[in-house]
Tab-separated table of C-alpha atoms in Angstrom:
chain	number	residue	atom	x	y	z
F	14	GLN	CA	-29.317	-27.930	33.606
F	15	ILE	CA	-27.889	-27.577	30.386
F	16	THR	CA	-24.148	-28.203	30.405
F	17	MET	CA	-21.788	-26.567	27.825
F	18	PRO	CA	-19.324	-29.137	25.964
F	19	ARG	CA	-15.978	-29.761	26.737
F	20	HIS	CA	-14.669	-28.568	23.364
F	21	SER	CA	-16.896	-26.006	22.609
F	22	LYS	CA	-15.449	-22.704	21.260
F	23	ASN	CA	-17.357	-20.650	23.926
F	24	ASN	CA	-16.617	-22.619	26.674
F	25	THR	CA	-15.885	-20.388	29.555
F	26	ALA	CA	-16.020	-22.512	32.651
F	27	GLY	CA	-12.300	-23.510	32.402
F	28	SER	CA	-9.877	-22.156	34.859
F	29	VAL	CA	-7.222	-20.914	32.010
F	30	PHE	CA	-7.571	-18.928	28.921
F	31	THR	CA	-8.362	-21.126	25.441
F	32	TYR	CA	-6.453	-20.131	22.134
F	33	ARG	CA	-9.920	-18.772	21.004
F	34	GLU	CA	-10.518	-16.832	23.903
F	35	LYS	CA	-6.770	-15.419	23.585
F	36	GLN	CA	-7.340	-14.133	20.348
F	37	LYS	CA	-10.284	-12.248	21.273
F	38	LEU	CA	-8.529	-10.259	23.739
F	39	THR	CA	-7.607	-6.530	23.272
F	40	TYR	CA	-4.277	-6.742	25.684
F	41	GLY	CA	-1.326	-8.430	25.862
F	42	THR	CA	1.141	-9.202	22.738
F	43	GLN	CA	-0.998	-9.928	19.824
F	44	LYS	CA	1.300	-12.032	17.353
F	45	GLN	CA	0.184	-12.795	13.712
F	46	ARG	CA	1.975	-14.039	10.758
F	47	LEU	CA	2.451	-12.179	7.641
F	48	GLY	CA	1.005	-13.468	4.469
F	49	LYS	CA	1.786	-13.123	0.666
F	50	ASP	CA	-0.451	-9.716	0.731
F	51	SER	CA	1.568	-8.100	3.274
F	52	LEU	CA	4.898	-8.720	1.493
F	53	LYS	CA	6.046	-6.359	-1.421
F	54	LYS	CA	6.432	-7.976	-4.892
F	55	PHE	CA	9.605	-7.717	-6.834
F	56	ASP	CA	7.971	-5.667	-9.333
F	57	ALA	CA	6.414	-3.039	-6.965
F	58	CYS	CA	8.126	0.376	-6.926
F	59	SER	CA	10.047	0.918	-3.559
F	60	ILE	CA	8.624	4.399	-2.991
F	61	CYS	CA	5.177	3.845	-4.388
F	62	LEU	CA	4.435	0.422	-3.848
F	63	SER	CA	2.740	0.086	-7.301
F	64	ASP	CA	3.283	-1.730	-10.202
F	65	ILE	CA	6.573	-0.149	-11.765
F	66	ASP	CA	6.342	2.261	-14.672
F	67	THR	CA	9.594	2.677	-16.639
F	68	PRO	CA	11.563	0.613	-14.183
F	69	VAL	CA	15.011	1.590	-13.005
F	70	VAL	CA	17.224	-0.209	-10.546
F	71	CYS	CA	20.155	0.692	-8.139
F	72	ASP	CA	23.332	-1.216	-7.416
F	73	GLN	CA	21.798	-2.872	-4.531
F	74	GLY	CA	18.825	-4.032	-6.406
F	75	HIS	CA	15.839	-1.455	-5.417
F	76	LEU	CA	13.431	-1.200	-8.057
F	77	PHE	CA	11.470	2.107	-8.603
F	78	CYS	CA	9.579	3.957	-11.071
F	79	LYS	CA	11.762	6.500	-13.153
F	80	GLN	CA	9.577	9.458	-11.704
F	81	CYS	CA	9.420	8.256	-8.631
F	82	ILE	CA	13.084	8.062	-7.813
F	83	CYS	CA	13.606	11.487	-9.772
F	84	GLU	CA	10.934	13.159	-7.592
F	85	SER	CA	12.953	11.566	-4.289
F	86	LEU	CA	16.233	12.652	-5.380
F	87	LEU	CA	15.258	16.290	-6.131
F	88	GLU	CA	13.507	16.402	-2.995
F	89	GLN	CA	16.847	15.247	-1.314
F	90	LYS	CA	18.761	17.635	-2.936
F	91	SER	CA	16.473	20.600	-2.078
F	92	LEU	CA	16.564	19.594	1.813
F	93	LEU	CA	20.358	19.146	1.556
F	94	LYS	CA	20.558	22.802	0.101
F	95	ALA	CA	18.476	24.229	2.715
F	96	GLN	CA	20.386	22.343	5.501
F	97	TYR	CA	23.733	23.708	3.982
F	98	ARG	CA	22.570	27.140	3.848
F	99	ALA	CA	21.407	26.773	7.729
F	100	TYR	CA	25.220	25.475	8.450
F	101	ARG	CA	26.786	28.240	6.740
F	102	THR	CA	24.918	30.836	8.544
F	103	GLN	CA	25.242	29.281	12.086
F	104	GLN	CA	29.279	28.949	11.474
F	105	LYS	CA	29.299	32.485	10.169
F	106	MET	CA	27.394	33.466	13.574
F	107	LEU	CA	29.688	31.564	15.712
F	108	ARG	CA	33.025	32.975	13.759
F	109	ASP	CA	31.383	36.682	14.552
F	110	LYS	CA	30.875	35.460	18.110
F	111	LYS	CA	34.153	34.501	18.685
F	112	ASP	CA	35.774	37.757	17.138
F	113	ARG	CA	33.712	39.934	19.464
F	114	GLU	CA	34.756	37.993	22.283
F	115	ILE	CA	38.438	38.284	21.450
F	116	ALA	CA	37.823	42.114	20.461
F	117	ASN	CA	36.139	42.424	23.937
F	118	ASP	CA	39.024	40.693	25.789
F	119	LEU	CA	41.594	42.865	24.338
F	120	GLN	CA	39.815	46.170	25.059
F	121	GLN	CA	39.285	45.140	28.808
F	122	GLN	CA	43.061	44.383	28.903
F	123	VAL	CA	43.941	47.799	27.760
F	124	GLU	CA	41.350	49.471	29.979
F	125	ARG	CA	42.836	47.583	32.937
F	126	PHE	CA	46.337	48.535	31.802
F	127	ASP	CA	45.330	52.542	31.368
F	128	ASN	CA	43.642	52.098	34.922
F	129	ARG	CA	46.763	50.651	36.666
F	130	GLU	CA	49.080	53.311	34.836
F	131	SER	CA	46.700	56.040	36.024
F	132	GLY	CA	46.359	54.860	39.222
F	133	VAL	CA	42.583	54.205	39.065
F	134	MET	CA	41.485	51.250	41.030
F	135	VAL	CA	38.357	49.452	39.612
F	136	GLN	CA	36.004	48.253	42.393
F	137	ASN	CA	33.718	45.008	42.433
F	138	GLU	CA	35.192	43.220	39.848
F	139	VAL	CA	34.359	39.699	39.181
F	140	LYS	CA	35.385	37.082	36.485
F	141	ILE	CA	32.331	35.742	34.609
F	142	GLY	CA	33.212	33.502	31.820
F	143	LYS	CA	36.327	34.647	29.778
F	144	GLY	CA	36.181	38.617	30.383
F	145	LEU	CA	35.504	40.858	33.482
F	146	THR	CA	32.486	42.871	34.141
F	147	THR	CA	31.360	44.808	37.008
F	148	GLU	CA	28.500	44.033	39.375
F	149	THR	CA	27.418	47.854	39.350
F	150	LEU	CA	26.630	47.781	35.803
F	151	ASN	CA	22.669	47.203	35.360
F	152	SER	CA	22.090	47.209	31.634
F	153	TYR	CA	21.506	43.578	31.628
F	154	TRP	CA	19.028	43.840	28.625
F	155	LEU	CA	22.234	44.766	26.451
F	156	PRO	CA	23.208	41.802	24.031
F	157	ASN	CA	26.686	41.608	25.469
F	158	PHE	CA	25.894	41.244	28.819
F	159	THR	CA	22.949	38.622	28.465
F	160	PRO	CA	23.239	35.088	29.066
F	161	ASP	CA	24.213	32.885	26.319
F	162	GLU	CA	21.278	30.961	24.546
F	163	THR	CA	22.160	27.083	24.167
F	164	VAL	CA	22.009	27.072	20.726
F	165	GLU	CA	22.048	23.204	18.892
F	166	ILE	CA	25.080	23.152	16.790
F	167	ILE	CA	24.225	21.815	13.447
F	168	GLN	CA	26.202	19.534	11.832
F	169	LYS	CA	27.774	19.756	8.278
F	170	PRO	CA	25.280	18.027	5.956
F	171	ARG	CA	26.275	15.424	3.776
F	172	LYS	CA	26.765	15.842	0.149
F	173	GLN	CA	25.585	12.253	-0.828
F	174	LEU	CA	22.259	11.224	-1.939
F	175	ILE	CA	20.902	8.109	-0.098
F	176	CYS	CA	18.653	5.652	-1.537
F	177	PRO	CA	15.212	5.804	-0.414
F	178	ALA	CA	14.785	1.954	0.041
F	179	GLY	CA	17.907	1.697	1.689
F	180	SER	CA	20.892	3.295	3.714
F	181	HIS	CA	23.664	3.303	0.740
F	182	GLU	CA	24.885	6.114	-1.434
F	183	ILE	CA	22.823	6.402	-4.784
F	184	ILE	CA	23.792	8.136	-8.111
F	185	TYR	CA	21.064	9.008	-10.776
F	186	ASN	CA	23.357	8.511	-13.581
F	187	GLU	CA	24.357	5.098	-12.492
F	188	LEU	CA	20.740	3.816	-12.247
F	189	VAL	CA	20.412	0.936	-14.468
F	190	ASP	CA	17.213	0.770	-17.286
F	191	VAL	CA	15.466	-2.526	-16.731
F	192	ASN	CA	14.329	-4.654	-19.587
F	193	LEU	CA	11.463	-6.689	-18.267
F	194	ALA	CA	9.579	-9.607	-20.795
F	195	LYS	CA	5.999	-9.235	-20.476
F	196	SER	CA	3.062	-11.559	-21.403
F	197	GLU	CA	-0.578	-11.258	-20.400
F	198	GLU	CA	0.115	-8.503	-17.634
F	199	LYS	CA	2.764	-10.645	-15.940
F	200	TYR	CA	6.677	-10.371	-16.293
F	201	PHE	CA	8.423	-13.858	-17.071
F	202	CYS	CA	12.218	-15.078	-17.853
F	203	PRO	CA	12.767	-15.367	-21.529
F	204	PRO	CA	14.449	-18.544	-21.717
F	205	CYS	CA	12.268	-20.725	-19.338
F	206	CYS	CA	9.060	-18.647	-19.806
F	207	LYS	CA	8.630	-18.743	-15.917
F	208	HIS	CA	6.649	-15.919	-14.282
F	209	LEU	CA	9.062	-13.423	-12.451
F	210	ASN	CA	8.075	-13.160	-8.551
F	211	ASN	CA	9.525	-13.566	-5.167
F	212	VAL	CA	10.069	-17.097	-5.475
F	213	THR	CA	12.179	-17.068	-8.670
F	214	ASP	CA	14.530	-14.516	-7.248
F	215	PRO	CA	15.207	-12.513	-10.383
F	216	ARG	CA	18.581	-10.964	-11.583
F	217	ILE	CA	19.269	-8.140	-13.651
F	218	LEU	CA	22.209	-7.755	-16.054
F	219	LYS	CA	23.747	-4.547	-15.590
F	220	THR	CA	25.199	-4.137	-18.946
F	221	CYS	CA	21.962	-4.521	-20.934
F	222	GLY	CA	19.411	-4.425	-18.379
F	223	HIS	CA	17.656	-7.773	-19.256
F	224	THR	CA	15.853	-9.692	-16.590
F	225	PHE	CA	16.154	-13.436	-15.668
F	226	CYS	CA	15.518	-15.655	-12.966
F	227	LYS	CA	18.195	-17.172	-10.809
F	228	SER	CA	18.445	-20.684	-12.096
F	229	CYS	CA	18.830	-19.180	-15.780
F	230	VAL	CA	21.518	-16.650	-14.790
F	231	GLU	CA	23.750	-19.421	-13.438
F	232	SER	CA	23.332	-21.424	-16.481
F	233	PHE	CA	24.561	-18.439	-18.802
F	234	MET	CA	27.994	-18.458	-17.043
F	235	THR	CA	30.362	-19.076	-19.700
F	236	ASN	CA	33.126	-19.157	-17.027
F	237	GLU	CA	33.432	-18.286	-13.276
F	238	ASP	CA	33.561	-14.466	-14.131
F	239	ASP	CA	31.107	-13.741	-17.084
F	240	VAL	CA	27.721	-14.293	-17.563
F	241	THR	CA	26.146	-14.232	-21.475
F	242	CYS	CA	22.681	-12.415	-22.115
F	243	PHE	CA	20.265	-14.762	-23.589
F	244	THR	CA	18.641	-11.872	-25.226
F	245	CYS	CA	21.316	-9.627	-26.797
F	246	GLN	CA	24.476	-11.863	-26.236
F	247	ALA	CA	26.101	-9.081	-24.254
F	248	VAL	CA	28.691	-10.201	-21.845
F	249	CYS	CA	28.274	-9.321	-18.198
F	250	PRO	CA	30.776	-9.485	-15.359
F	251	ILE	CA	29.659	-11.766	-12.560
F	252	GLU	CA	30.123	-8.784	-10.110
F	253	GLU	CA	27.602	-6.733	-12.224
F	254	VAL	CA	24.672	-9.008	-11.747
F	255	ILE	CA	22.260	-7.084	-9.827
F	256	HIS	CA	19.986	-9.378	-7.432
F	257	VAL	CA	16.641	-7.990	-6.985
F	258	LYS	CA	15.446	-7.280	-3.530
F	259	SER	CA	12.111	-9.126	-2.534
F	260	GLU	CA	10.440	-9.665	0.649
F	261	GLY	CA	10.221	-13.366	0.055
F	262	THR	CA	6.869	-15.301	0.060
F	263	GLY	CA	4.181	-16.106	2.462
F	264	TYR	CA	5.696	-19.430	3.427
F	265	ALA	CA	9.420	-18.184	3.885
F	266	SER	CA	11.153	-14.735	4.479
F	267	ARG	CA	14.341	-13.415	2.475
F	268	GLY	CA	17.039	-11.396	3.466
F	269	GLY	CA	16.632	-11.296	7.397
F	270	ASP	CA	12.754	-10.374	7.085
F	271	ASN	CA	10.692	-11.418	9.827
F	272	LEU	CA	7.003	-12.665	8.995
F	273	ASP	CA	5.915	-12.645	12.577
F	274	ALA	CA	4.333	-9.240	13.172
F	275	LYS	CA	3.934	-8.426	17.009
F	276	LYS	CA	1.450	-5.648	18.678
F	277	LEU	CA	2.587	-4.736	22.035
F	278	THR	CA	-0.580	-3.431	24.319
F	279	PRO	CA	-0.681	-3.182	27.916
F	280	ALA	CA	-1.188	-6.514	29.685
F	281	ALA	CA	-3.982	-7.094	32.324
F	282	ARG	CA	-2.745	-7.848	36.009
F	283	VAL	CA	-5.091	-9.503	38.425
C-alpha cells in the first residue's frame, strides 16, 4: 500500500482543509491581494484609463484626457437639462392640479349654499379627501373621480457639474493644462530626472502646469507660502500646488485604498 507523503500538495487524508485545498474551493470568502497591474497609474486618464492625451487636471488632482473630460461634461449637461425639463413639467402639473382642487372646492361650497337657500337636501353625501361627492355618481371613469396615482416627486436637479473621478464640483474653465516632461515614452521630473510614477507622488503647479516629484517641490519652497518653478521660474502659492491622485503601489496603499480584494460567495455547510 502506497501512503501519501505528509507534506504533499494533494494530501486529502487530513481532517481539515489545507491552504492549497482552500484556494481551489469555489465557495466561501475568497481573498486576494491586488498587485501593481490592478492599480491605476498616475499618468492614466481617470475616465478611459488609457495613457493621457493632452492632459488636464482638476483642483483635486484627477488627471483626464481633454477630449474625455469634455465629452463627460457635455453628457452631464444634457442629462441635467433633461432632468430640469421633467422637473418643470411635473411642477406645472402639480400647480394645475392644486388649482383644480381649489376651484372644485369653491364650486361645491357655492352649490351647497344654493341648495340650503332653496331648501333642497342632498342625500348620500360622504366626505372623500378634500371635497364632497355622492355615492350615486357612477361615472368612476371620469378623470376627476378616479383614484390619485402615486407619482414620484422629482427633486430639483443640481446646476453644478460633478467630477467623474470624485464627488466634488468641477468647472471646465478652471481645469489646468498639465506640462509633463517626457523622455523615451516615460515622464520624468526635470530637476532630479527621476521617472514619475505612483511612488514619486507627483505634484503639479497650478500657475504654470509643470509637474515635479514631491521631494523637488519641497526643495523649491522659497518660504513657507510660495514655490518657485524650476522650469519657468513662476511663483506658485503653496495652496495651489495640486497633489496628483494615484492608487499607490503593489506594496502599499495610498489615500485610504484597500489592496485586499474580497469575493463573497455562499459557504458550504455540513
